C-alpha atoms as a PDB file:
ATOM      1  CA  MET A   1      32.437  19.078  27.871  1.00  0.00           C
ATOM      2  CA  SER A   2      33.229  19.633  31.879  1.00  0.00           C
ATOM      3  CA  GLU A   3      30.441  20.719  34.039  1.00  0.00           C
ATOM      4  CA  GLY A   4      32.000  24.230  33.893  1.00  0.00           C
ATOM      5  CA  SER A   5      32.345  24.573  29.962  1.00  0.00           C
ATOM      6  CA  LYS A   6      31.309  27.733  28.612  1.00  0.00           C
ATOM      7  CA  GLY A   7      28.562  28.648  25.727  1.00  0.00           C
ATOM      8  CA  SER A   8      31.293  28.384  22.974  1.00  0.00           C
ATOM      9  CA  LEU A   9      31.160  24.620  23.817  1.00  0.00           C
ATOM     10  CA  LEU A  10      27.523  24.002  23.511  1.00  0.00           C
ATOM     11  CA  ALA A  11      26.371  20.894  21.996  1.00  0.00           C
ATOM     12  CA  PHE A  12      22.822  20.105  20.124  1.00  0.00           C
ATOM     13  CA  GLY A  13      21.543  17.035  19.318  1.00  0.00           C
ATOM     14  CA  GLN A  14      18.191  15.012  19.541  1.00  0.00           C
ATOM     15  CA  VAL A  15      17.438  11.803  21.912  1.00  0.00           C
ATOM     16  CA  VAL A  16      15.312   9.722  19.845  1.00  0.00           C
ATOM     17  CA  ILE A  17      12.664   7.516  21.977  1.00  0.00           C
ATOM     18  CA  GLY A  18       9.602   5.674  21.485  1.00  0.00           C
ATOM     19  CA  PRO A  19       8.240   2.270  21.606  1.00  0.00           C
ATOM     20  CA  PRO A  20       9.716  -0.752  19.874  1.00  0.00           C
ATOM     21  CA  GLY A  21       9.146  -0.800  16.042  1.00  0.00           C
ATOM     22  CA  SER A  22       8.326   2.839  15.614  1.00  0.00           C
ATOM     23  CA  GLY A  23      11.405   3.310  13.257  1.00  0.00           C
ATOM     24  CA  LYS A  24      13.732   4.936  15.781  1.00  0.00           C
ATOM     25  CA  THR A  25      16.888   3.511  14.114  1.00  0.00           C
ATOM     26  CA  THR A  26      15.599   4.172  10.566  1.00  0.00           C
ATOM     27  CA  TYR A  27      14.832   7.898  11.597  1.00  0.00           C
ATOM     28  CA  CYS A  28      18.481   8.345  13.024  1.00  0.00           C
ATOM     29  CA  HIS A  29      19.857   6.824   9.584  1.00  0.00           C
ATOM     30  CA  GLY A  30      17.676   9.277   7.434  1.00  0.00           C
ATOM     31  CA  MET A  31      18.379  12.219   9.645  1.00  0.00           C
ATOM     32  CA  GLN A  32      22.027  11.267   9.670  1.00  0.00           C
ATOM     33  CA  GLU A  33      22.010  11.371   5.870  1.00  0.00           C
ATOM     34  CA  PHE A  34      20.167  14.467   5.512  1.00  0.00           C
ATOM     35  CA  MET A  35      21.861  16.574   8.035  1.00  0.00           C
ATOM     36  CA  GLY A  36      25.071  15.459   6.210  1.00  0.00           C
ATOM     37  CA  ARG A  37      23.863  16.901   2.844  1.00  0.00           C
ATOM     38  CA  ILE A  38      23.188  20.450   4.425  1.00  0.00           C
ATOM     39  CA  GLY A  39      26.447  20.409   5.738  1.00  0.00           C
ATOM     40  CA  ARG A  40      26.046  19.400   9.666  1.00  0.00           C
ATOM     41  CA  LYS A  41      28.618  17.074  11.248  1.00  0.00           C
ATOM     42  CA  VAL A  42      26.199  14.415  12.767  1.00  0.00           C
ATOM     43  CA  THR A  43      27.389  12.053  15.358  1.00  0.00           C
ATOM     44  CA  VAL A  44      25.170   8.999  15.827  1.00  0.00           C
ATOM     45  CA  VAL A  45      25.397   7.571  19.454  1.00  0.00           C
ATOM     46  CA  ASN A  46      23.903   4.148  19.784  1.00  0.00           C
ATOM     47  CA  LEU A  47      22.283   3.659  23.673  1.00  0.00           C
ATOM     48  CA  ASP A  48      20.492   0.561  22.635  1.00  0.00           C
ATOM     49  CA  PRO A  49      22.313  -2.429  24.081  1.00  0.00           C
ATOM     50  CA  ALA A  50      19.919  -4.594  21.933  1.00  0.00           C
ATOM     51  CA  ASN A  51      20.490  -2.807  18.742  1.00  0.00           C
ATOM     52  CA  GLU A  52      22.604  -5.244  16.664  1.00  0.00           C
ATOM     53  CA  ALA A  53      21.858  -4.215  13.088  1.00  0.00           C
ATOM     54  CA  MET A  54      22.578  -0.487  12.815  1.00  0.00           C
ATOM     55  CA  PRO A  55      22.109   0.767   9.164  1.00  0.00           C
ATOM     56  CA  TYR A  56      23.855   4.402  10.213  1.00  0.00           C
ATOM     57  CA  GLN A  57      27.779   5.080  10.734  1.00  0.00           C
ATOM     58  CA  CYS A  58      27.785   4.569  14.552  1.00  0.00           C
ATOM     59  CA  ALA A  59      30.467   6.777  16.156  1.00  0.00           C
ATOM     60  CA  VAL A  60      29.839   5.647  20.005  1.00  0.00           C
ATOM     61  CA  ASP A  61      27.854   2.340  20.526  1.00  0.00           C
ATOM     62  CA  ILE A  62      26.962   1.055  24.052  1.00  0.00           C
ATOM     63  CA  ALA A  63      27.848  -2.344  23.137  1.00  0.00           C
ATOM     64  CA  GLU A  64      31.492  -1.493  23.919  1.00  0.00           C
ATOM     65  CA  LEU A  65      30.557  -1.157  27.504  1.00  0.00           C
ATOM     66  CA  ILE A  66      27.551  -3.291  27.942  1.00  0.00           C
ATOM     67  CA  THR A  67      25.294  -5.742  25.599  1.00  0.00           C
ATOM     68  CA  LEU A  68      22.097  -6.764  26.543  1.00  0.00           C
ATOM     69  CA  PRO A  69      22.723 -10.661  25.672  1.00  0.00           C
ATOM     70  CA  ASP A  70      25.539 -10.745  28.119  1.00  0.00           C
ATOM     71  CA  VAL A  71      23.256  -9.302  30.868  1.00  0.00           C
ATOM     72  CA  MET A  72      20.726 -11.738  30.387  1.00  0.00           C
ATOM     73  CA  GLU A  73      23.090 -14.727  30.301  1.00  0.00           C
ATOM     74  CA  ASN A  74      25.017 -13.810  32.905  1.00  0.00           C
ATOM     75  CA  LEU A  75      22.252 -12.365  35.472  1.00  0.00           C
ATOM     76  CA  LYS A  76      19.479 -14.655  34.332  1.00  0.00           C
ATOM     77  CA  LEU A  77      17.212 -11.575  33.473  1.00  0.00           C
ATOM     78  CA  GLY A  78      14.880 -11.173  30.902  1.00  0.00           C
ATOM     79  CA  PRO A  79      14.738  -8.510  27.860  1.00  0.00           C
ATOM     80  CA  ASN A  80      13.020  -5.810  29.924  1.00  0.00           C
ATOM     81  CA  GLY A  81      14.698  -6.602  33.175  1.00  0.00           C
ATOM     82  CA  GLY A  82      18.361  -6.657  31.238  1.00  0.00           C
ATOM     83  CA  LEU A  83      17.769  -3.209  29.375  1.00  0.00           C
ATOM     84  CA  ILE A  84      16.780  -1.610  32.463  1.00  0.00           C
ATOM     85  CA  TYR A  85      20.150  -3.004  34.256  1.00  0.00           C
ATOM     86  CA  CYS A  86      21.936  -1.851  30.877  1.00  0.00           C
ATOM     87  CA  MET A  87      20.531   1.807  31.592  1.00  0.00           C
ATOM     88  CA  GLU A  88      21.421   1.858  35.359  1.00  0.00           C
ATOM     89  CA  TYR A  89      24.978   0.474  34.617  1.00  0.00           C
ATOM     90  CA  LEU A  90      25.308   3.409  31.972  1.00  0.00           C
ATOM     91  CA  GLU A  91      24.626   5.726  34.177  1.00  0.00           C
ATOM     92  CA  ALA A  92      27.138   4.542  36.883  1.00  0.00           C
ATOM     93  CA  ASN A  93      29.646   5.028  33.862  1.00  0.00           C
ATOM     94  CA  PHE A  94      29.141   8.457  32.920  1.00  0.00           C
ATOM     95  CA  ASP A  95      32.818   9.061  32.607  1.00  0.00           C
ATOM     96  CA  TRP A  96      32.922   6.281  29.606  1.00  0.00           C
ATOM     97  CA  LEU A  97      30.156   8.373  27.962  1.00  0.00           C
ATOM     98  CA  GLN A  98      31.822  11.594  28.348  1.00  0.00           C
ATOM     99  CA  GLU A  99      35.166  10.329  26.987  1.00  0.00           C
ATOM    100  CA  LYS A 100      33.698   8.711  24.149  1.00  0.00           C
ATOM    101  CA  LEU A 101      31.472  11.959  23.053  1.00  0.00           C
ATOM    102  CA  ALA A 102      34.481  14.184  23.975  1.00  0.00           C
ATOM    103  CA  ALA A 103      36.084  12.924  20.575  1.00  0.00           C
ATOM    104  CA  PHE A 104      33.428  14.819  18.609  1.00  0.00           C
ATOM    105  CA  ARG A 105      33.250  18.091  19.715  1.00  0.00           C
ATOM    106  CA  GLY A 106      31.383  20.721  17.195  1.00  0.00           C
ATOM    107  CA  HIS A 107      28.877  17.776  16.034  1.00  0.00           C
ATOM    108  CA  TYR A 108      25.340  17.522  15.936  1.00  0.00           C
ATOM    109  CA  TYR A 109      24.426  14.538  18.029  1.00  0.00           C
ATOM    110  CA  LEU A 110      21.530  11.657  17.415  1.00  0.00           C
ATOM    111  CA  PHE A 111      21.188   9.558  20.408  1.00  0.00           C
ATOM    112  CA  ASP A 112      19.500   6.403  19.307  1.00  0.00           C
ATOM    113  CA  CYS A 113      17.403   4.881  22.569  1.00  0.00           C
ATOM    114  CA  PRO A 114      15.979   1.560  23.678  1.00  0.00           C
ATOM    115  CA  GLY A 115      12.242   1.045  22.832  1.00  0.00           C
ATOM    116  CA  GLN A 116      11.368   0.212  26.043  1.00  0.00           C
ATOM    117  CA  VAL A 117       8.562   2.340  27.318  1.00  0.00           C
ATOM    118  CA  GLU A 118       9.147   2.152  31.142  1.00  0.00           C
ATOM    119  CA  LEU A 119      12.342   3.681  30.633  1.00  0.00           C
ATOM    120  CA  TYR A 120      10.656   6.983  29.412  1.00  0.00           C
ATOM    121  CA  THR A 121       7.501   6.747  31.631  1.00  0.00           C
ATOM    122  CA  HIS A 122       8.665   6.112  35.099  1.00  0.00           C
ATOM    123  CA  HIS A 123      12.170   4.567  35.385  1.00  0.00           C
ATOM    124  CA  ASP A 124      14.684   7.394  36.180  1.00  0.00           C
ATOM    125  CA  ALA A 125      18.005   6.012  34.506  1.00  0.00           C
ATOM    126  CA  LEU A 126      17.868   7.409  31.138  1.00  0.00           C
ATOM    127  CA  LYS A 127      16.240  10.584  32.572  1.00  0.00           C
ATOM    128  CA  ASN A 128      19.491  10.763  34.543  1.00  0.00           C
ATOM    129  CA  VAL A 129      21.467  10.103  31.493  1.00  0.00           C
ATOM    130  CA  PHE A 130      20.028  12.959  29.949  1.00  0.00           C
ATOM    131  CA  ALA A 131      20.141  15.298  32.926  1.00  0.00           C
ATOM    132  CA  GLN A 132      23.953  14.694  33.129  1.00  0.00           C
ATOM    133  CA  LEU A 133      24.281  15.527  29.160  1.00  0.00           C
ATOM    134  CA  ALA A 134      22.606  18.859  29.975  1.00  0.00           C
ATOM    135  CA  LYS A 135      25.369  19.491  32.670  1.00  0.00           C
ATOM    136  CA  TRP A 136      27.863  19.016  29.936  1.00  0.00           C
ATOM    137  CA  ASN A 137      26.133  21.628  27.980  1.00  0.00           C
ATOM    138  CA  PHE A 138      24.155  19.651  25.598  1.00  0.00           C
ATOM    139  CA  ARG A 139      21.230  21.171  24.418  1.00  0.00           C
ATOM    140  CA  LEU A 140      18.593  18.494  23.564  1.00  0.00           C
ATOM    141  CA  ALA A 141      15.287  17.721  22.335  1.00  0.00           C
ATOM    142  CA  ALA A 142      13.692  14.355  22.604  1.00  0.00           C
ATOM    143  CA  VAL A 143      11.689  13.024  19.452  1.00  0.00           C
ATOM    144  CA  HIS A 144       9.365  10.788  20.513  1.00  0.00           C
ATOM    145  CA  LEU A 145       8.371   8.469  17.484  1.00  0.00           C
ATOM    146  CA  VAL A 146       4.944   6.827  17.248  1.00  0.00           C
ATOM    147  CA  ASP A 147       3.668   4.562  14.628  1.00  0.00           C
ATOM    148  CA  SER A 148       1.236   6.362  12.768  1.00  0.00           C
ATOM    149  CA  HIS A 149      -1.176   3.288  12.152  1.00  0.00           C
ATOM    150  CA  TYR A 150      -2.481   3.650  15.640  1.00  0.00           C
ATOM    151  CA  CYS A 151      -4.348   6.651  14.425  1.00  0.00           C
ATOM    152  CA  THR A 152      -6.842   4.074  12.485  1.00  0.00           C
ATOM    153  CA  ASP A 153      -8.096   2.792  15.679  1.00  0.00           C
ATOM    154  CA  PRO A 154      -9.513   5.168  18.626  1.00  0.00           C
ATOM    155  CA  GLY A 155      -8.489   2.870  21.696  1.00  0.00           C
ATOM    156  CA  LYS A 156      -4.932   2.770  20.466  1.00  0.00           C
ATOM    157  CA  PHE A 157      -4.879   6.444  19.526  1.00  0.00           C
ATOM    158  CA  ILE A 158      -5.694   7.446  23.033  1.00  0.00           C
ATOM    159  CA  SER A 159      -3.038   5.132  24.616  1.00  0.00           C
ATOM    160  CA  VAL A 160      -0.530   6.537  22.394  1.00  0.00           C
ATOM    161  CA  LEU A 161      -1.733   9.976  23.594  1.00  0.00           C
ATOM    162  CA  CYS A 162      -1.431   9.017  27.449  1.00  0.00           C
ATOM    163  CA  THR A 163       1.856   7.552  26.735  1.00  0.00           C
ATOM    164  CA  SER A 164       3.261  10.626  24.644  1.00  0.00           C
ATOM    165  CA  LEU A 165       1.862  12.525  27.750  1.00  0.00           C
ATOM    166  CA  SER A 166       3.660  10.839  30.508  1.00  0.00           C
ATOM    167  CA  THR A 167       6.916  10.477  28.506  1.00  0.00           C
ATOM    168  CA  MET A 168       6.914  14.302  28.102  1.00  0.00           C
ATOM    169  CA  LEU A 169       6.300  14.957  31.803  1.00  0.00           C
ATOM    170  CA  HIS A 170       8.911  12.014  32.943  1.00  0.00           C
ATOM    171  CA  VAL A 171      11.815  12.983  30.596  1.00  0.00           C
ATOM    172  CA  GLU A 172      11.696  16.628  30.968  1.00  0.00           C
ATOM    173  CA  LEU A 173      13.225  17.864  27.886  1.00  0.00           C
ATOM    174  CA  PRO A 174      11.728  19.959  25.011  1.00  0.00           C
ATOM    175  CA  HIS A 175       9.666  17.362  23.123  1.00  0.00           C
ATOM    176  CA  VAL A 176       8.623  16.717  19.540  1.00  0.00           C
ATOM    177  CA  ASN A 177       6.108  13.998  18.899  1.00  0.00           C
ATOM    178  CA  VAL A 178       6.379  12.587  15.608  1.00  0.00           C
ATOM    179  CA  LEU A 179       3.959  10.185  13.645  1.00  0.00           C
ATOM    180  CA  SER A 180       6.338   7.797  11.795  1.00  0.00           C
ATOM    181  CA  LYS A 181       5.659   5.829   8.769  1.00  0.00           C
ATOM    182  CA  MET A 182       3.129   8.247   7.108  1.00  0.00           C
ATOM    183  CA  ASP A 183       3.488   6.313   4.019  1.00  0.00           C
ATOM    184  CA  LEU A 184       2.058   3.160   5.833  1.00  0.00           C
ATOM    185  CA  ILE A 185      -0.605   5.155   7.825  1.00  0.00           C
ATOM    186  CA  GLU A 186      -3.778   3.225   6.381  1.00  0.00           C
ATOM    187  CA  GLN A 187      -2.106  -0.056   5.949  1.00  0.00           C
ATOM    188  CA  TYR A 188      -4.195  -1.527   8.577  1.00  0.00           C
ATOM    189  CA  GLY A 189      -7.343   0.439   8.288  1.00  0.00           C
ATOM    190  CA  LYS A 190      -8.820   4.067   7.470  1.00  0.00           C
ATOM    191  CA  LEU A 191      -8.453   7.084   9.371  1.00  0.00           C
ATOM    192  CA  GLY A 192     -11.327   7.253  12.219  1.00  0.00           C
ATOM    193  CA  LYS A 193     -12.719   3.822  10.977  1.00  0.00           C
ATOM    194  CA  SER A 194     -14.864   1.676  13.453  1.00  0.00           C
ATOM    195  CA  LEU A 195     -17.704  -0.418  13.332  1.00  0.00           C
ATOM    196  CA  CYS A 196     -21.142   0.111  15.463  1.00  0.00           C
ATOM    197  CA  LYS A 197     -24.971  -1.367  15.037  1.00  0.00           C
ATOM    198  CA  ARG A 198     -27.112   1.069  13.227  1.00  0.00           C
ATOM    199  CA  ASP A 199     -29.762   1.100  10.435  1.00  0.00           C
ATOM    200  CA  THR A 200     -30.058   4.754   9.525  1.00  0.00           C
ATOM    201  CA  TRP A 201     -28.353   7.801   8.367  1.00  0.00           C
ATOM    202  CA  ASN A 202     -26.844  10.340  10.609  1.00  0.00           C
ATOM    203  CA  TRP A 203     -24.645  13.158  10.643  1.00  0.00           C
ATOM    204  CA  ALA A 204     -22.705  14.201  13.970  1.00  0.00           C
ATOM    205  CA  ALA A 205     -23.028  17.483  15.238  1.00  0.00           C
ATOM    206  CA  SER A 206     -19.061  17.619  15.468  1.00  0.00           C
ATOM    207  CA  GLY A 207     -19.279  17.507  11.563  1.00  0.00           C
ATOM    208  CA  VAL A 208     -18.268  14.120  11.235  1.00  0.00           C
ATOM    209  CA  ASN A 209     -19.572  12.360   8.517  1.00  0.00           C
ATOM    210  CA  TYR A 210     -21.082   8.763   9.418  1.00  0.00           C
ATOM    211  CA  LEU A 211     -22.339   6.196   6.841  1.00  0.00           C
ATOM    212  CA  PHE A 212     -24.934   4.046   8.296  1.00  0.00           C
ATOM    213  CA  GLY A 213     -26.299   1.294   6.122  1.00  0.00           C
ATOM    214  CA  ALA A 214     -27.371  -2.306   6.585  1.00  0.00           C
ATOM    215  CA  SER A 215     -26.011  -2.903  10.091  1.00  0.00           C
ATOM    216  CA  TRP A 216     -22.845  -1.469  10.345  1.00  0.00           C
ATOM    217  CA  CYS A 217     -21.681   2.354  10.357  1.00  0.00           C
ATOM    218  CA  PHE A 218     -18.501   4.033   9.408  1.00  0.00           C
ATOM    219  CA  PRO A 219     -17.088   7.364  10.658  1.00  0.00           C
ATOM    220  CA  ALA A 220     -15.590   8.878   7.354  1.00  0.00           C
ATOM    221  CA  ALA A 221     -14.228  12.254   7.878  1.00  0.00           C
ATOM    222  CA  PHE A 222     -11.641  12.481  10.316  1.00  0.00           C
ATOM    223  CA  ASN A 223      -8.710  14.451   8.779  1.00  0.00           C
ATOM    224  CA  LEU A 224      -5.270  13.947   9.362  1.00  0.00           C
ATOM    225  CA  ASP A 225      -5.042  17.116  11.268  1.00  0.00           C
ATOM    226  CA  TYR A 226      -7.351  15.911  13.954  1.00  0.00           C
ATOM    227  CA  TYR A 227      -4.750  13.480  15.034  1.00  0.00           C
ATOM    228  CA  THR A 228      -1.648  15.724  14.443  1.00  0.00           C
ATOM    229  CA  GLU A 229      -3.415  18.493  16.534  1.00  0.00           C
ATOM    230  CA  VAL A 230      -5.220  16.371  18.999  1.00  0.00           C
ATOM    231  CA  LEU A 231      -8.608  18.054  18.653  1.00  0.00           C
ATOM    232  CA  ASP A 232     -11.719  17.491  20.526  1.00  0.00           C
ATOM    233  CA  LEU A 233     -11.108  14.068  21.750  1.00  0.00           C
ATOM    234  CA  SER A 234     -14.753  13.471  22.682  1.00  0.00           C
ATOM    235  CA  TYR A 235     -15.600  12.479  19.412  1.00  0.00           C
ATOM    236  CA  LEU A 236     -13.146   9.258  19.754  1.00  0.00           C
ATOM    237  CA  VAL A 237     -14.948   8.538  23.014  1.00  0.00           C
ATOM    238  CA  ASP A 238     -18.193   8.453  21.289  1.00  0.00           C
ATOM    239  CA  HIS A 239     -16.648   6.047  18.698  1.00  0.00           C
ATOM    240  CA  LEU A 240     -15.425   3.983  21.597  1.00  0.00           C
ATOM    241  CA  ALA A 241     -18.596   3.726  23.090  1.00  0.00           C
ATOM    242  CA  SER A 242     -20.218   2.320  20.116  1.00  0.00           C
ATOM    243  CA  ASP A 243     -17.901  -0.938  20.336  1.00  0.00           C
ATOM    244  CA  PRO A 244     -19.278  -3.455  22.974  1.00  0.00           C
ATOM    245  CA  PHE A 245     -16.013  -3.981  24.600  1.00  0.00           C
ATOM    246  CA  PHE A 246     -15.542  -0.232  25.433  1.00  0.00           C
ATOM    247  CA  ARG A 247     -18.766   0.641  26.366  1.00  0.00           C
ATOM    248  CA  ASN A 248     -18.364  -0.209  29.687  1.00  0.00           C
ATOM    249  CA  TYR A 249     -15.381   1.756  29.988  1.00  0.00           C
ATOM    250  CA  ARG A 250     -16.614   5.042  28.962  1.00  0.00           C
ATOM    251  CA  ARG A 251     -16.298   6.706  32.115  1.00  0.00           C
ATOM    252  CA  LEU A 252     -12.430   5.679  32.232  1.00  0.00           C
ATOM    253  CA  ASN A 253     -11.759   6.986  28.814  1.00  0.00           C
ATOM    254  CA  GLU A 254     -13.880  10.134  29.553  1.00  0.00           C
ATOM    255  CA  LYS A 255     -11.246  10.610  32.499  1.00  0.00           C
ATOM    256  CA  LEU A 256      -8.119   9.657  30.188  1.00  0.00           C
ATOM    257  CA  VAL A 257      -9.052  12.446  27.622  1.00  0.00           C
ATOM    258  CA  GLU A 258      -9.924  14.768  30.363  1.00  0.00           C
ATOM    259  CA  VAL A 259      -6.365  14.622  31.627  1.00  0.00           C
ATOM    260  CA  ILE A 260      -4.693  14.638  28.041  1.00  0.00           C
ATOM    261  CA  GLU A 261      -6.990  17.899  27.183  1.00  0.00           C
ATOM    262  CA  ASP A 262      -6.277  19.397  30.250  1.00  0.00           C
ATOM    263  CA  TYR A 263      -2.381  19.643  30.098  1.00  0.00           C
ATOM    264  CA  SER A 264      -2.844  20.538  26.382  1.00  0.00           C
ATOM    265  CA  LEU A 265       0.751  19.565  25.699  1.00  0.00           C
ATOM    266  CA  VAL A 266       0.418  16.734  22.954  1.00  0.00           C
ATOM    267  CA  SER A 267       0.755  17.240  19.326  1.00  0.00           C
ATOM    268  CA  PHE A 268       2.264  15.578  16.546  1.00  0.00           C
ATOM    269  CA  VAL A 269       4.563  15.940  13.140  1.00  0.00           C
ATOM    270  CA  PRO A 270       3.763  13.649  10.504  1.00  0.00           C
ATOM    271  CA  LEU A 271       7.049  12.012   9.057  1.00  0.00           C
ATOM    272  CA  ASN A 272       7.923   9.796   6.172  1.00  0.00           C
ATOM    273  CA  VAL A 273      11.380   9.223   6.467  1.00  0.00           C
ATOM    274  CA  GLN A 274      11.872   8.664   2.605  1.00  0.00           C
ATOM    275  CA  ASP A 275      10.438  12.196   1.815  1.00  0.00           C
ATOM    276  CA  LYS A 276      12.604  15.146   2.454  1.00  0.00           C
ATOM    277  CA  GLU A 277      10.299  17.680   2.689  1.00  0.00           C
ATOM    278  CA  SER A 278       8.710  15.700   5.746  1.00  0.00           C
ATOM    279  CA  MET A 279      12.325  15.322   7.024  1.00  0.00           C
ATOM    280  CA  ARG A 280      12.962  19.136   7.120  1.00  0.00           C
ATOM    281  CA  GLN A 281       9.559  19.826   8.809  1.00  0.00           C
ATOM    282  CA  VAL A 282      10.843  17.499  11.500  1.00  0.00           C
ATOM    283  CA  MET A 283      14.399  18.949  11.553  1.00  0.00           C
ATOM    284  CA  GLN A 284      12.968  22.463  11.765  1.00  0.00           C
ATOM    285  CA  ALA A 285      10.575  21.522  14.616  1.00  0.00           C
ATOM    286  CA  VAL A 286      13.496  19.890  16.476  1.00  0.00           C
ATOM    287  CA  ASP A 287      15.733  22.710  15.868  1.00  0.00           C
ATOM    288  CA  LYS A 288      13.210  25.226  17.425  1.00  0.00           C
ATOM    289  CA  ALA A 289      12.808  22.964  20.379  1.00  0.00           C
ATOM    290  CA  ASN A 290      16.531  22.800  21.416  1.00  0.00           C
ATOM    291  CA  GLY A 291      17.355  25.698  20.173  1.00  0.00           C
ATOM    292  CA  TYR A 292      19.954  24.896  17.424  1.00  0.00           C
ATOM    293  CA  SER A 293      22.248  27.773  15.926  1.00  0.00           C
ATOM    294  CA  PHE A 294      23.567  26.712  12.390  1.00  0.00           C
ATOM    295  CA  GLY A 295      27.119  25.909  12.278  1.00  0.00           C
ATOM    296  CA  ASP A 296      29.925  27.589   9.946  1.00  0.00           C
ATOM    297  CA  GLN A 297      29.239  24.937   7.080  1.00  0.00           C
ATOM    298  CA  GLU A 298      25.534  25.170   6.809  1.00  0.00           C
ATOM    299  CA  HIS A 299      23.789  27.161   4.201  1.00  0.00           C
ATOM    300  CA  ARG A 300      22.450  30.460   5.851  1.00  0.00           C
ATOM    301  CA  SER A 301      19.578  31.255   3.988  1.00  0.00           C
ATOM    302  CA  LEU A 302      16.852  33.736   5.512  1.00  0.00           C
ATOM    303  CA  GLU A 303      14.275  31.137   5.185  1.00  0.00           C
ATOM    304  CA  ALA A 304      16.476  28.743   7.286  1.00  0.00           C
ATOM    305  CA  LEU A 305      17.414  31.288   9.872  1.00  0.00           C
ATOM    306  CA  MET A 306      13.904  32.315  10.444  1.00  0.00           C
ATOM    307  CA  SER A 307      12.481  28.670  10.280  1.00  0.00           C
ATOM    308  CA  ALA A 308      14.849  27.660  13.206  1.00  0.00           C
ATOM    309  CA  ALA A 309      14.542  30.995  15.046  1.00  0.00           C
ATOM    310  CA  VAL A 310      10.709  31.499  15.165  1.00  0.00           C
ATOM    311  CA  GLY A 311       9.341  28.491  13.165  1.00  0.00           C
ATOM    312  CA  ALA A 312       8.349  30.565  10.225  1.00  0.00           C
ATOM    313  CA  ASP A 313       8.259  28.572   7.286  1.00  0.00           C
ATOM    314  CA  PHE A 314       7.618  30.172   3.815  1.00  0.00           C
ATOM    315  CA  HIS A 315       7.056  26.907   1.761  1.00  0.00           C
ATOM    316  CA  PHE A 316       5.091  25.157   4.649  1.00  0.00           C
ATOM    317  CA  ALA A 317       3.984  21.676   3.665  1.00  0.00           C
ATOM    318  CA  SER A 318       0.673  21.474   5.580  1.00  0.00           C
ATOM    319  CA  THR A 319      -0.837  18.438   7.242  1.00  0.00           C
ATOM    320  CA  LEU A 320      -3.531  18.756   4.468  1.00  0.00           C
ATOM    321  CA  ALA A 321      -0.903  18.275   1.828  1.00  0.00           C
ATOM    322  CA  VAL A 322       0.528  15.025   3.653  1.00  0.00           C
ATOM    323  CA  GLN A 323      -2.873  13.748   4.021  1.00  0.00           C
ATOM    324  CA  GLU A 324      -3.471  14.111   0.183  1.00  0.00           C
ATOM    325  CA  ARG A 325      -0.181  12.258  -0.438  1.00  0.00           C
ATOM    326  CA  TYR A 326      -0.434   9.288   2.002  1.00  0.00           C
ATOM    327  CA  VAL A 327      -4.198   9.346   2.947  1.00  0.00           C
ATOM    328  CA  GLN A 328      -7.151   8.037   0.606  1.00  0.00           C
ATOM    329  CA  SER A 329      -9.738  10.528  -0.285  1.00  0.00           C
ATOM    330  CA  GLN A 330     -12.701  10.445   2.097  1.00  0.00           C
ATOM    331  CA  ASP A 331     -14.988  10.967  -0.777  1.00  0.00           C
ATOM    332  CA  LYS A 332     -13.548   7.977  -2.608  1.00  0.00           C
ATOM    333  CA  ALA A 333     -13.542   5.936   0.592  1.00  0.00           C
ATOM    334  CA  VAL A 334     -17.267   6.748   1.436  1.00  0.00           C
ATOM    335  CA  GLU A 335     -18.064   5.223  -2.385  1.00  0.00           C
ATOM    336  CA  GLU A 336     -16.185   2.280  -1.545  1.00  0.00           C
ATOM    337  CA  GLU A 337     -17.747   1.700   1.727  1.00  0.00           C
ATOM    338  CA  VAL A 338     -21.190   2.042  -0.193  1.00  0.00           C
ATOM    339  CA  MET A 339     -20.319  -0.161  -2.807  1.00  0.00           C
ATOM    340  CA  ASP A 340     -19.248  -2.540  -0.196  1.00  0.00           C
ATOM    341  CA  LEU A 341     -22.617  -2.701   1.767  1.00  0.00           C
END
């Protein structure tokens, strides 16, 4: 994997990034098992020096080079500063990484990365590591995991969009944003649900249904595709304006939404790591992003080849199907809210 390697030595893979608790390690474990069943030789590389309990088979572990507890103890740094130091130390020891990866030529790589957001939004250490991998003929795509329950809070969802956009621009890799833990999406609330003071019925011009009764109102008809495709965000700004805390920041929220929509880069793929159809959808999106070409042991069906080449999917599990599986029916939700009121 020298810098002068030819195309025949191309290596493909994913760098799995995202905030803490978004499910990066679980994703790597699930994707390793899923790809193994379809014939890919998968190598998982742990680049998180704080990751001590790894459920997957780890072929390369940064703990052999440096660990976060050692850095914190010897340099008297906190966890955030320690992680940054570890990534800078990895950047200074490319030869170690190159030697470790060389033992798995011909494999598909999954890089399990740390969960510190600063490493992907403005710090350059990991960005430089990815750039060096590209010089070694790695064709990588960034898989950015975000916990799906943030969709239930308009303020948090706008923050997630800003973080995702900043990460896409900074990391400079083909990018697939993933809403993880879809099976738990409504554990902390309903999609689009917020509270505001009203005492009448109203139907928004956007087609978003509002149930007004007693003294509270609930937006009751944001479908999942509104979040995955990042549709007109002005409706979320309107919801935030109904909150006394966010009302004073309406102009700020409008400008943030304007930036997100002007770039028009962010969209999401829903994922439940326990659902093989959901895993297949994410894998195909990543295959399209990094240009993966199938190995000799992988099943070569017309559907699989077309899916990887142009994104065609003849058995497309639509976002609507995902919503029907994991999101409570809006009609039922409205009826329950009426009963509660």
